[in-house]
Coordinates of C-alpha atoms in Angstrom, one line a residue:
X1 CA 172.5 36.1 2.7
X2 CA 172.3 39.8 2.2
X3 CA 173.6 40.3 -1.4
X4 CA 174.8 43.8 -2.3
X5 CA 172.9 47.0 -2.5
X6 CA 172.0 48.9 -5.7
X7 CA 172.4 52.6 -5.4
X8 CA 170.6 54.8 -7.9
X9 CA 171.6 58.5 -8.3
X10 CA 168.7 60.7 -9.1
X11 CA 169.0 63.6 -11.6
X12 CA 169.9 66.9 -9.9
X13 CA 167.0 68.6 -11.7
X14 CA 164.4 66.3 -10.0
X15 CA 162.3 68.5 -7.7
X16 CA 161.4 67.4 -4.1
X17 CA 158.4 65.1 -4.0
X18 CA 158.3 65.0 -7.8
X19 CA 157.2 61.5 -9.0
X20 CA 159.7 59.5 -10.9
X21 CA 160.2 56.0 -12.4
X22 CA 163.2 53.7 -12.2
X23 CA 163.5 50.7 -14.5
X24 CA 166.0 48.0 -13.5
X25 CA 166.7 45.3 -16.1
X26 CA 168.1 42.2 -14.3
X27 CA 168.4 38.4 -14.6
X28 CA 168.2 36.0 -11.7
X29 CA 168.5 32.2 -12.0
X30 CA 169.2 31.0 -8.5
X31 CA 169.3 32.5 -5.0
X32 CA 168.0 32.0 -1.5
X33 CA 164.5 32.9 -2.5
X34 CA 164.1 30.7 -5.5
X35 CA 163.8 26.9 -5.3
X36 CA 163.9 25.0 -8.6
X37 CA 162.8 21.3 -8.4
X38 CA 163.4 18.6 -11.0
X39 CA 160.3 16.4 -11.6
X40 CA 161.8 13.7 -9.4
X41 CA 161.4 16.0 -6.4
X42 CA 157.7 16.4 -6.8
X43 CA 155.0 13.9 -5.9
X44 CA 153.8 13.4 -9.4
X45 CA 157.3 13.0 -10.9
X46 CA 155.9 14.5 -14.1
X47 CA 156.9 18.2 -14.4
X48 CA 159.4 20.6 -13.0
X49 CA 158.4 22.9 -10.2
X50 CA 159.5 26.2 -8.8
X51 CA 158.5 28.2 -5.7
X52 CA 159.8 31.2 -3.9
X53 CA 160.3 31.8 -0.2
X54 CA 160.9 35.4 0.7
X55 CA 160.9 35.5 4.5
X56 CA 162.9 37.2 5.9
X57 CA 165.4 38.8 3.6
X58 CA 165.5 36.4 0.6
X59 CA 163.4 38.2 -1.9
X60 CA 166.3 40.5 -2.8
X61 CA 167.6 37.5 -4.7
X62 CA 164.2 37.3 -6.6
X63 CA 163.7 41.0 -7.6
X64 CA 165.2 44.4 -6.8
X65 CA 163.3 45.7 -3.7
X66 CA 163.5 47.6 -0.5
X67 CA 163.8 44.3 1.4
X68 CA 162.6 45.5 4.8
X69 CA 159.2 45.0 6.5
X70 CA 159.1 48.8 7.2
X71 CA 158.5 49.5 3.4
X72 CA 155.2 48.4 1.8
X73 CA 154.1 48.7 -1.8
X74 CA 151.7 47.3 -4.4
X75 CA 153.1 45.2 -7.2
X76 CA 152.3 43.8 -10.6
X77 CA 154.0 40.9 -12.4
X78 CA 154.0 39.3 -15.9
X79 CA 155.0 35.6 -15.9
X80 CA 155.5 33.5 -19.0
X81 CA 155.4 29.7 -18.5
X82 CA 155.4 26.6 -20.8
X83 CA 152.1 24.9 -21.6
X84 CA 150.9 22.7 -18.8
X85 CA 152.6 24.7 -16.0
X86 CA 150.2 26.6 -13.7
X87 CA 151.6 29.8 -12.2
X88 CA 150.3 31.4 -9.0
X89 CA 151.3 34.5 -7.1
X90 CA 150.3 36.2 -3.8
X91 CA 148.1 38.7 -5.6
X92 CA 144.6 39.9 -5.5
X93 CA 144.1 39.9 -9.3
X94 CA 145.3 37.6 -12.0
X95 CA 144.6 36.8 -15.7
X96 CA 146.0 34.3 -18.3
X97 CA 146.4 34.5 -22.1
X98 CA 146.6 30.9 -23.1
X99 CA 147.9 31.5 -26.7
X100 CA 150.9 33.4 -25.3
X101 CA 151.4 31.4 -22.1
X102 CA 151.4 34.7 -20.2
X103 CA 150.1 35.3 -16.7
X104 CA 149.4 38.8 -15.3
X105 CA 149.2 39.4 -11.6
X106 CA 148.4 42.5 -9.5
X107 CA 148.5 43.0 -5.7
X108 CA 146.3 46.1 -5.1
X109 CA 147.2 46.5 -1.4
X110 CA 150.6 47.5 -0.1
X111 CA 152.7 44.6 1.2
X112 CA 156.3 44.2 2.4
X113 CA 158.7 42.6 -0.1
X114 CA 158.9 39.3 1.8
X115 CA 155.2 38.6 1.1
X116 CA 155.7 38.6 -2.7
X117 CA 155.6 34.9 -3.7
X118 CA 155.4 32.8 -6.8
X119 CA 154.8 29.1 -7.4
X120 CA 154.6 27.2 -10.7
X121 CA 154.2 23.6 -11.5
X122 CA 151.8 20.8 -12.2
X123 CA 149.0 22.2 -10.1
X124 CA 145.2 21.9 -10.3
X125 CA 142.6 23.3 -8.0
X126 CA 139.2 22.7 -6.4
X127 CA 136.9 25.2 -4.6
X128 CA 136.6 24.4 -0.9
X129 CA 134.5 27.4 0.0
X130 CA 132.9 30.6 -1.3
X131 CA 136.2 32.5 -1.3
X132 CA 138.7 29.7 -1.0
X133 CA 140.2 27.0 -3.3
X134 CA 143.0 24.5 -2.8
X135 CA 145.8 24.0 -5.3
X136 CA 147.9 20.8 -5.3
X137 CA 149.5 18.3 -7.6
X138 CA 146.8 16.0 -9.1
X139 CA 147.7 13.0 -7.0
X140 CA 147.4 15.1 -3.8
X141 CA 144.3 17.1 -4.6
X142 CA 141.6 14.6 -3.4
X143 CA 143.3 14.4 0.0
X144 CA 143.6 18.2 0.3
X145 CA 139.9 18.5 -0.6
X146 CA 138.8 15.9 2.0
X147 CA 140.8 17.6 4.7
X148 CA 139.8 21.2 4.1
X149 CA 136.5 21.4 2.2
X150 CA 134.1 23.6 4.1
X151 CA 136.1 24.3 7.2
X152 CA 138.4 27.1 5.9
X153 CA 135.3 29.3 5.5
X154 CA 134.4 28.4 9.1
X155 CA 137.8 29.6 10.3
X156 CA 137.6 32.8 8.2
X157 CA 134.2 33.6 9.6
X158 CA 135.3 33.0 13.1
X159 CA 138.3 35.3 12.6
X160 CA 136.2 38.0 11.1
X161 CA 133.8 37.9 14.1
X162 CA 136.8 38.5 16.3
X163 CA 139.0 41.0 14.3
X164 CA 136.9 42.5 11.5
X165 CA 136.6 41.9 7.8
X166 CA 139.0 39.8 5.9
X167 CA 140.5 42.4 3.5
X168 CA 142.4 40.3 1.0
X169 CA 139.5 39.0 -1.1
X170 CA 140.4 35.3 -1.6
X171 CA 142.0 32.9 0.8
X172 CA 143.5 30.2 -1.3
X173 CA 146.0 27.4 -0.3
X174 CA 148.7 25.8 -2.3
X175 CA 150.3 22.6 -1.1
X176 CA 154.0 22.4 -2.1
X177 CA 156.4 19.4 -2.5
X178 CA 158.3 18.2 0.6
X179 CA 161.3 20.3 -0.4
X180 CA 159.5 23.4 0.9
X181 CA 161.9 24.5 3.7
X182 CA 159.3 25.4 6.4
X183 CA 155.9 24.2 7.4
X184 CA 153.8 27.1 6.1
X185 CA 154.0 30.7 4.9
X186 CA 151.3 33.4 5.1
X187 CA 151.6 34.9 1.6
X188 CA 148.5 37.1 1.2
X189 CA 145.7 35.5 -0.8
X190 CA 147.7 32.4 -1.3
X191 CA 149.0 30.5 1.8
X192 CA 151.9 28.1 1.0
X193 CA 151.9 24.8 3.0
X194 CA 154.1 21.8 2.9
X195 CA 152.2 18.7 1.6
X196 CA 153.8 16.5 4.2
X197 CA 151.5 18.0 6.9
X198 CA 148.4 16.6 5.1
X199 CA 148.5 13.4 7.0
X200 CA 148.5 15.0 10.4
X201 CA 145.0 16.4 10.8
X202 CA 145.4 18.4 14.0
X203 CA 148.7 20.0 12.9
X204 CA 147.1 20.9 9.6
X205 CA 144.3 22.6 11.4
X206 CA 146.6 24.6 13.6
X207 CA 149.0 25.5 10.8
X208 CA 146.3 26.8 8.5
X209 CA 144.5 28.7 11.2
X210 CA 147.8 30.3 12.2
X211 CA 148.2 31.5 8.6
X212 CA 144.6 32.7 8.5
X213 CA 145.4 34.8 11.6
X214 CA 148.4 36.3 9.8
X215 CA 145.9 37.9 7.4
X216 CA 145.3 40.4 10.2
X217 CA 148.5 40.2 12.2
X218 CA 151.6 40.3 10.0
X219 CA 150.1 40.9 6.6
X220 CA 147.7 43.8 7.3
X221 CA 149.7 45.2 10.2
X222 CA 153.4 44.3 10.0
X223 CA 156.4 44.5 12.4
X224 CA 158.5 47.4 11.1
X225 CA 161.7 45.8 12.1
X226 CA 162.8 42.1 12.2
X227 CA 164.0 42.8 15.8
X228 CA 160.3 42.7 16.8
X229 CA 159.0 39.7 14.9
X230 CA 156.9 38.9 17.9
X231 CA 154.5 41.7 16.8
X232 CA 153.5 39.4 14.0
X233 CA 154.0 36.0 15.4
X234 CA 152.9 36.5 19.0
X235 CA 149.7 38.3 17.9
X236 CA 149.0 35.7 15.2
X237 CA 149.5 32.9 17.7
X238 CA 147.1 34.6 20.1
X239 CA 144.6 35.1 17.4
X240 CA 145.0 31.5 16.2
X241 CA 144.1 30.3 19.7
X242 CA 141.1 32.6 19.9
X243 CA 139.9 31.1 16.6
X244 CA 140.5 27.5 17.8
X245 CA 138.7 28.2 21.0
X246 CA 135.7 29.6 19.1
X247 CA 135.6 26.6 16.7
X248 CA 137.0 23.6 18.6
X249 CA 136.7 24.6 22.3
X250 CA 138.9 25.7 25.1
X251 CA 140.2 22.2 26.0
X252 CA 141.7 21.6 22.6
X253 CA 143.3 25.1 22.6
X254 CA 144.8 24.5 26.0
X255 CA 146.2 21.1 24.9
X256 CA 147.9 22.6 21.9
X257 CA 149.2 25.5 24.0
X258 CA 150.6 23.1 26.6
X259 CA 152.4 21.2 23.8
X260 CA 154.0 24.4 22.5
X261 CA 154.9 25.7 25.9
X262 CA 156.6 22.4 26.7
X263 CA 158.7 22.9 23.5
X264 CA 159.5 26.5 24.6
X265 CA 160.9 25.4 27.9
X266 CA 162.8 22.6 26.1
X267 CA 164.4 25.3 23.9
X268 CA 165.1 27.4 26.9
X269 CA 166.9 24.5 28.6
X270 CA 169.0 24.0 25.4
X271 CA 169.8 27.7 24.8
X272 CA 170.1 28.9 28.4
X273 CA 167.9 31.5 30.2
X274 CA 170.4 34.3 29.6
X275 CA 170.5 33.8 25.9
X276 CA 169.7 37.2 24.2
X277 CA 167.6 35.4 21.5
X278 CA 165.0 34.8 24.3
X279 CA 164.2 38.5 24.3
X280 CA 161.1 39.7 22.5
X281 CA 163.1 42.8 21.3
X282 CA 166.2 41.0 19.9
X283 CA 169.2 43.0 18.9
X284 CA 169.9 42.2 15.2
X285 CA 173.7 42.4 14.8
X286 CA 175.1 43.4 11.4
X287 CA 175.4 40.5 9.0
X288 CA 173.0 38.3 10.8
X289 CA 170.1 36.9 8.8
X290 CA 166.9 37.7 10.7
X291 CA 165.6 34.2 9.9
X292 CA 168.2 32.9 12.3
X293 CA 166.3 34.7 15.1
X294 CA 163.1 32.8 14.4
X295 CA 162.5 30.7 17.4
X296 CA 159.8 29.6 19.8
X297 CA 160.3 32.8 21.9
X298 CA 159.1 34.8 19.0
X299 CA 155.9 32.8 19.0
X300 CA 155.2 31.5 22.5
X301 CA 156.8 34.2 24.7
X302 CA 155.2 36.7 22.4
X303 CA 151.9 34.9 22.8
X304 CA 152.3 34.9 26.6
X305 CA 152.8 38.7 26.6
X306 CA 149.7 39.2 24.4
X307 CA 147.7 36.8 26.6
X308 CA 148.8 38.8 29.6
X309 CA 147.6 42.0 28.0
X310 CA 144.2 40.3 27.3
X311 CA 144.0 39.3 31.0
X312 CA 144.5 42.9 32.1
X313 CA 141.2 43.7 30.3
X314 CA 139.3 41.1 32.4
X315 CA 137.4 39.7 29.4
X316 CA 139.0 38.4 26.2
X317 CA 136.1 39.9 24.2
X318 CA 137.2 43.4 25.4
X319 CA 140.7 42.7 24.1
X320 CA 139.2 41.5 20.8
X321 CA 137.5 44.9 20.5
X322 CA 140.9 46.5 21.0
X323 CA 142.6 44.4 18.4
X324 CA 139.8 45.2 15.9
X325 CA 140.5 48.9 16.5
X326 CA 144.3 48.3 16.3
X327 CA 143.9 46.6 12.9
X328 CA 141.6 49.4 11.6
X329 CA 144.1 52.1 12.7
X330 CA 147.3 50.5 11.3
X331 CA 146.2 48.3 8.4
X332 CA 148.6 48.4 5.4
X333 CA 151.3 50.0 7.6
X334 CA 154.2 48.7 9.7
X335 CA 154.5 49.3 13.4
X336 CA 156.8 49.0 16.4
X337 CA 156.0 47.6 19.8
X338 CA 155.4 51.1 21.3
X339 CA 152.6 51.6 18.7
X340 CA 150.8 48.5 20.0
X341 CA 151.3 49.3 23.7
X342 CA 150.4 53.0 23.4
X343 CA 147.2 52.1 21.5
X344 CA 146.4 49.5 24.2
X345 CA 146.7 52.0 27.0
X346 CA 144.8 54.7 25.1
X347 CA 142.0 52.1 24.4
X348 CA 141.7 51.2 28.1
X349 CA 142.3 54.5 29.9
X350 CA 141.4 52.9 33.2
X351 CA 144.3 50.6 32.9
X352 CA 146.5 53.5 32.0
X353 CA 145.4 55.2 35.2
X354 CA 146.4 52.1 37.1
X355 CA 149.9 52.2 35.6
X356 CA 149.7 48.6 34.5
X357 CA 152.6 49.1 32.2
X358 CA 154.9 49.4 35.3
X359 CA 153.4 46.8 37.6
X360 CA 156.3 45.3 39.6
X361 CA 157.7 42.2 38.0
X362 CA 155.5 42.5 35.0
X363 CA 156.6 45.8 33.5
X364 CA 156.0 46.1 29.8
X365 CA 159.7 47.0 29.4
X366 CA 160.7 43.8 31.2
X367 CA 158.5 41.7 29.0
X368 CA 160.2 43.1 25.9
X369 CA 163.8 43.2 27.0
X370 CA 164.4 40.5 29.7
X371 CA 165.9 37.2 28.7
X372 CA 164.5 34.0 30.0
X373 CA 161.0 32.5 30.1
X374 CA 157.7 34.4 29.9
X375 CA 157.0 36.5 33.0
X376 CA 153.6 34.9 33.2
X377 CA 151.9 32.0 31.5
X378 CA 148.3 31.3 30.7
X379 CA 146.0 29.3 32.9
X380 CA 145.5 26.0 31.0
X381 CA 143.2 24.3 33.5
X382 CA 140.4 24.1 30.9
X383 CA 142.5 21.6 29.1
X384 CA 143.0 19.3 32.0
X385 CA 140.6 16.7 30.7
X386 CA 143.1 16.2 27.8
X387 CA 146.4 16.9 29.5
X388 CA 145.8 14.9 32.7
X389 CA 145.7 11.5 31.0
X390 CA 149.1 12.4 29.4
X391 CA 150.6 13.3 32.8
X392 CA 149.2 10.1 34.4
X393 CA 150.6 7.8 31.7
X394 CA 154.0 9.5 31.7
X395 CA 154.3 9.0 35.5
X396 CA 153.4 5.4 35.1
X397 CA 156.3 4.8 32.7
X398 CA 158.9 6.9 34.6
X399 CA 158.2 6.1 38.2
X400 CA 160.5 3.4 39.7
X401 CA 160.1 0.6 40.2
X402 CA 158.3 -0.1 37.0
X403 CA 155.4 -2.1 38.5
X404 CA 152.5 -0.3 36.7
X405 CA 153.1 -1.8 33.2
X406 CA 149.7 -3.5 33.2
X407 CA 147.9 -0.2 33.8
X408 CA 150.1 1.7 31.4
X409 CA 149.7 -0.9 28.6
X410 CA 145.9 -0.8 28.9
X411 CA 145.9 2.8 27.5
X412 CA 144.9 2.8 23.8
X413 CA 146.8 5.6 22.2
X414 CA 144.7 5.3 19.0
X415 CA 141.8 6.9 20.9
X416 CA 143.9 9.9 21.9
X417 CA 144.2 13.2 20.1
X418 CA 147.4 13.7 18.1
X419 CA 148.5 16.5 20.5
X420 CA 148.1 14.2 23.5
X421 CA 150.2 11.6 21.9
X422 CA 153.0 13.9 20.8
X423 CA 153.0 15.6 24.2
X424 CA 153.5 12.2 25.8
X425 CA 156.2 11.2 23.4
X426 CA 158.0 14.5 23.7
X427 CA 158.2 14.0 27.5
X428 CA 159.6 10.5 27.0
X429 CA 162.1 12.1 24.6
X430 CA 163.1 14.6 27.3
X431 CA 163.8 11.7 29.7
X432 CA 165.8 9.7 27.2
X433 CA 167.9 7.6 27.5
X434 CA 165.4 5.5 29.4
X435 CA 166.2 2.2 31.3
X436 CA 166.3 -0.6 28.8
X437 CA 163.4 -2.4 30.5
X438 CA 161.3 0.7 30.0
X439 CA 162.0 1.1 26.3
X440 CA 161.5 -2.6 25.7
X441 CA 158.1 -2.5 27.4
X442 CA 157.1 0.7 25.7
X443 CA 157.9 -0.9 22.3
X444 CA 155.8 -4.0 23.2
X445 CA 152.9 -1.8 24.3
X446 CA 152.8 0.9 21.7
X447 CA 155.1 0.3 18.7
X448 CA 152.5 -1.4 16.6
X449 CA 149.9 1.2 17.5
X450 CA 152.2 4.0 16.5
X451 CA 153.0 2.4 13.2
X452 CA 149.6 3.3 11.8
X453 CA 149.7 6.9 13.1
X454 CA 150.7 10.2 11.3
X455 CA 154.3 11.3 10.7
X456 CA 154.3 13.8 13.6
X457 CA 153.7 10.9 16.0
X458 CA 155.9 8.4 14.3
X459 CA 159.0 10.6 14.1
X460 CA 158.8 11.2 17.8
X461 CA 158.6 7.4 18.6
X462 CA 161.5 6.8 16.2
X463 CA 163.6 9.5 17.9
X464 CA 163.0 7.7 21.2
X465 CA 164.1 4.5 19.5
X466 CA 167.3 6.2 18.3
X467 CA 168.1 8.0 21.5
X468 CA 167.8 4.7 23.4
X469 CA 169.8 2.6 20.9
X470 CA 166.8 0.2 20.7
X471 CA 168.0 -2.0 17.9
X472 CA 164.8 -4.1 17.4
X473 CA 162.9 -1.1 16.1
X474 CA 165.7 0.5 14.1
X475 CA 164.4 -1.0 10.9
X476 CA 161.4 1.3 11.3
X477 CA 163.8 4.3 11.3
X478 CA 165.3 3.1 8.0
X479 CA 161.8 2.6 6.5
X480 CA 160.7 6.0 7.6
X481 CA 163.7 7.8 6.2
X482 CA 163.5 5.9 2.9
X483 CA 160.0 7.4 2.4
X484 CA 160.6 11.0 3.6
X485 CA 161.9 13.9 1.5
X486 CA 160.8 16.7 4.0
X487 CA 163.3 18.6 6.1
X488 CA 161.0 18.5 9.1
X489 CA 160.9 14.7 9.1
X490 CA 164.5 13.9 8.2
X491 CA 166.8 16.4 10.0
X492 CA 165.7 15.5 13.6
X493 CA 166.3 11.8 13.0
X494 CA 169.7 12.4 11.4
X495 CA 170.7 14.7 14.2
X496 CA 169.8 12.1 16.8
X497 CA 171.5 9.2 14.8
X498 CA 174.7 11.2 14.6
X499 CA 174.7 12.3 18.2
X500 CA 174.7 8.7 19.4
X501 CA 176.4 5.5 18.3
X502 CA 174.5 5.0 15.0
X503 CA 176.3 7.3 12.6
X504 CA 177.3 4.5 10.2
X505 CA 173.7 3.4 10.1
X506 CA 172.7 7.0 9.2
X507 CA 175.4 7.2 6.5
X508 CA 174.1 4.0 5.0
X509 CA 170.5 5.3 4.8
X510 CA 171.7 8.7 3.5
X511 CA 173.7 7.2 0.6
X512 CA 170.8 5.0 -0.4
X513 CA 168.2 7.9 -0.3
X514 CA 170.2 11.1 -1.2
X515 CA 169.1 11.2 -4.8
X516 CA 165.5 11.7 -3.7
X517 CA 166.4 14.8 -1.5
X518 CA 166.5 18.4 -2.6
X519 CA 170.2 19.6 -2.9
X520 CA 169.7 22.1 0.0
X521 CA 168.5 19.3 2.3
X522 CA 171.2 16.9 1.0
X523 CA 173.8 19.5 1.9
X524 CA 172.4 20.0 5.4
X525 CA 172.4 16.3 6.1
X526 CA 175.9 16.0 4.8
X527 CA 176.9 18.7 7.3
X528 CA 175.3 16.8 10.2
X529 CA 177.0 13.6 9.1
X530 CA 180.4 15.4 9.0
X531 CA 180.2 16.8 12.5
X532 CA 182.3 15.6 15.4
X533 CA 185.9 14.8 16.2
X534 CA 185.7 11.4 17.8
X535 CA 186.3 8.3 15.6
X536 CA 183.2 6.3 14.8
X537 CA 182.6 3.4 17.2
X538 CA 182.4 0.0 15.7
X539 CA 178.8 -1.2 16.1
X540 CA 176.9 -4.3 15.1
X541 CA 174.2 -3.2 12.7
X542 CA 173.5 -6.6 11.3
X543 CA 170.2 -6.9 13.2
X544 CA 168.9 -3.6 11.8
X545 CA 170.3 -3.2 8.2
X546 CA 169.9 -4.9 4.9
X547 CA 172.6 -6.8 3.1
X548 CA 174.0 -3.4 1.9
X549 CA 177.4 -2.8 3.7
X550 CA 177.6 0.2 5.9
X551 CA 179.5 3.2 4.5
X552 CA 181.8 5.0 6.8
X553 CA 182.8 8.6 6.4
X554 CA 185.7 10.2 8.1
X555 CA 184.7 12.8 10.6
X556 CA 185.8 16.3 9.9
X557 CA 184.9 19.7 11.3
X558 CA 182.5 21.7 9.3
X559 CA 180.5 24.9 9.7
X560 CA 177.3 22.9 10.2
X561 CA 174.2 23.7 12.1
X562 CA 174.3 23.0 15.8
X563 CA 173.1 19.4 16.2
X564 CA 172.5 19.9 20.0
X565 CA 169.3 21.7 19.2
X566 CA 167.1 19.3 17.3
X567 CA 164.6 20.6 14.7
X568 CA 161.7 19.2 16.7
X569 CA 162.4 21.9 19.3
X570 CA 162.6 24.9 16.9
X571 CA 160.6 23.9 13.8
X572 CA 157.8 26.4 13.6
X573 CA 155.5 27.9 11.0
X574 CA 156.4 31.2 9.5

């Protein structure tokens, strides 16, 4: 993960503070930051594709750099590409000489190394606002336009009204093939987003707004150490929810927050309350990739602390004023938590006089260094009109005896918001395995409705199917996996299939579909399929498979990811 350092000895005659230049000639073909795709791994199947993903410490495999968020610099780049290949970078200025096939890029503001990003492929664009355009493969562009035209400017304007001017010039978005390993990345001027999210409108809204928020929190002001990632992610999540409240109302924001906090507590249950990764100030041990510390605590526990600070002010608009001053003071620099907290207390001297930083049970130091759940959580009562129907329906299905099927089956999930449906399904997942009668009735009531919904909803229903060994709907699991190439929509299902009695079914699907998966994803799934020591049980899959015989792989121990924590619990935007 870390590579090896390059040490440069400076001439003895060099005077202190004397400017100097170092030229490093190097070649890189492959590495953690650089993802090469054959045409078959793109949507258009026409041209090769390449993108980079630098977060957290991957860009050292892309170019020689001080690969730490504490160091920021401007950069320029010259990129030569074949005709018909569009090249983009996270830069404020760009030019193209068609005769030579050469692109020139320049980022005029200092950024940390992880925010230098490049993408090249069969990409075309359309303007969706006065300072925004969307880039995508030709077959995806109409969908991207229909989803985002006009509304990105609305989000930018709302963010500016809260936190001051947008300083990066353009805010463009590029949709990447399903091999993109995360959901989204806040590269300045050019947000990277996985194309798979296009079909899930509400998740698309939240993901883009979160990346918009990073333009202030993370990109302009950056955490100086990876041990305090919450300074970027917690503040960006808070800002994201202030923006959604301004544009979509408090009820929608509270619903999305309830969904995420549910996931936080699920992760807490899996990891344990004493797990050190639940701290906001995580100790980064030598040799540990900081990306391994990315979890929902970074986002949601960080958000809860920021929300708590805003409540101390009495009015969120007063806290907005503080954050504007914080951005203005520290923009283009990197900070530690004490910088934020000192600035907060200096901005609100009356709170400093009250010693709010050492209020019993809610001490700032405890927020930062205690393991376990947030010390306080936000009041989500403004979302009750959206969350109460979810709670009511869940109780109808999980209260014994099951004599409320008629009432439950009358609920039309197609009229619910996506976050309501996924919150309901996640809670059913938490309660799985369910009694056979319950899963049978659930399928009768909702399976056909869910078939027409987006992938975020369908994958959760299919996980319920798998965790309950509900054979009549297993063909839908096969159909879903045959049409998915994205990590976020394949790994959770393979994890669940291999945890239960359906490993041979999973193996069969994998061997039929592996050629359409990126090698990195293929390797991860192979590791999941190889886990375990117990012999595979003999199961009857004739009701759920095609005529292709099942393929059995001997179990062996491997250094695989921990299947006990499914990706649905930890999959978050960068």
